[in-house]
């Protein structure tokens, strides 16, 4: 079958790319003055505030500041759940760009995260794509594989590749070429409510060390307090699900493919591995056996877990460093008796590393990348100079950190040396903890069907288990079969 | 013929628009259904597979499950909305104080946005934070929240309930209009002849409502067969596919899995079913015209 031959070629190309770009963080170059091999909260603290950068001067080397042009840009930006500081930073960013390049007309569209992929796919087919889009790390390879992106990397905007995390560069690489510039990279952390831990007879200042501990803690919390232990998320077609389940799957030694290995080939299916089955069993134990997680985990996104957390009804969850700021805002808005409950929760919030499993400690290496669309499908034609000016401005050390203020980390690692990183560490509690998870970050498979694997196949496997439609073993085998069919279909 | 030439000219713009916005997409969907469109290929690089996509759709277990769900969703929604709407129409057909206000209130579900309604119901029925559960627990009726949407056994019934709530006012309007056509003299004459309320209803009212009932049911069947908003917004077809129906599965195939070819084949099958319903709808309309 013709489709199968094409798929094999592309998979081999993906494997070759992966082999050429080993993910060891120690490979981070010295040009940035950042040594990722010693990435600890202490090191991050020492690094912050040690360098100054002039964004306009750096951009001027790429495109003259008086350049006149037009740019279309789609992105996933602030929404109703965003904090005030995120709104301010986004507004400041567009104002600063307009001031730096006053003659570039910027036409921007802020899209909903869950709708953006569909809209972009449709726009690309209809030759109405924007010039630039900032996309979550998972999506780029699909557009690159279809020839809908233009080869465009950090060096096109005057930055050395050493300024970006190897995992982030891997996510913008298809068939050996760069198709984007990383804007921000993040790893989440483990949050818990110390007061509920204490109420349940657990050490309030100690995070569960392993995923087995999470299962045991969750049960103990439910049994002793009646509150939900772990904030599980298992909705299909929601990005939140793989970000919370894959760290567990990898920790037990599983994977979708072999993305957790040092040199992934993306040809080995691991959804039915013993590790994957153990992770499914752990989820089953929490949801079905112990009933220690929200019943609504099957329809919830992470946003729906925030209210019960601030109400002191969920004890543990995986989340961004921004969760603390979000909870402070929610507490500020609470009134009456709710206000006291919310304030207590904020005072009792603790951050720790995501638990280990028998195989490793793992977290999703997430983030976003700026991609440039193929001029053939861009509505109204391409203005490459305007594109370069904008991407250089956005991915430099200043705005890569400001735009990621409390939700992520700068894609450009020079950002860690800036005074803004110092300010973040001083004002955002627990940022050093979530940032220190970066070396444990595992990128999703760099394949065009990654979104389908992570948003549909993996959550379906989880739902089949949690609804008892299948046993964990059957669900894992079924998902592996589906994944095999998906790969053979290419 | 000459006399009708101007008529053809008048309708030409409308026909042209129809060709562009209906005929072309239908043709292109049929054409695309013959191709494989894996997510790593641009649409122009699609691979011809003939009728393979149809075979894959018709042979897939998940489609069989969704077919059963679609049947239950369509038939139950239609039947319940019809019964409830007809009952409301009968109640509101007789004059009483506050009738206008009540008619207005009962129309609310029909006029509010389906997306807004679905979100509101999602929160009302939420398994942990739902308002209905909170009320039941506050009044001591239950000790645990209801699990409507995260349970494979109850999710479809819950969605049907929401759909019926949204649709019954449509039936009510249609049947109220139909009830206006039942000749008052005939009802009075029957009463004079000694016919009771049930006999008048069964032998006079119901036969007069035959055509309008048929048209209403056919329109409801078509709408429910294509009913995307409520299941998609409330559950996305989950959990574990328990509320997956044809139309949500087509959307998922096309935009979640980027299988435009397979989704097109599935759409063509749906189109054939819809056309069959359309045929009966037109026949019912023609029959009504002839009868009148």
XYZ file of C-alpha atoms in Angstrom, chain B residues 1 7 12 55 65 109 161 233 285 292:
10
model
C -42.344 28.026 -21.993
C -39.232 32.795 -13.827
C -31.166 31.509 -11.248
C -15.554 -0.729 3.941
C -21.370 1.196 18.834
C -35.333 26.497 25.815
C -33.045 14.589 28.536
C -20.123 20.314 24.237
C -45.552 17.623 2.503
C -55.813 20.119 1.610
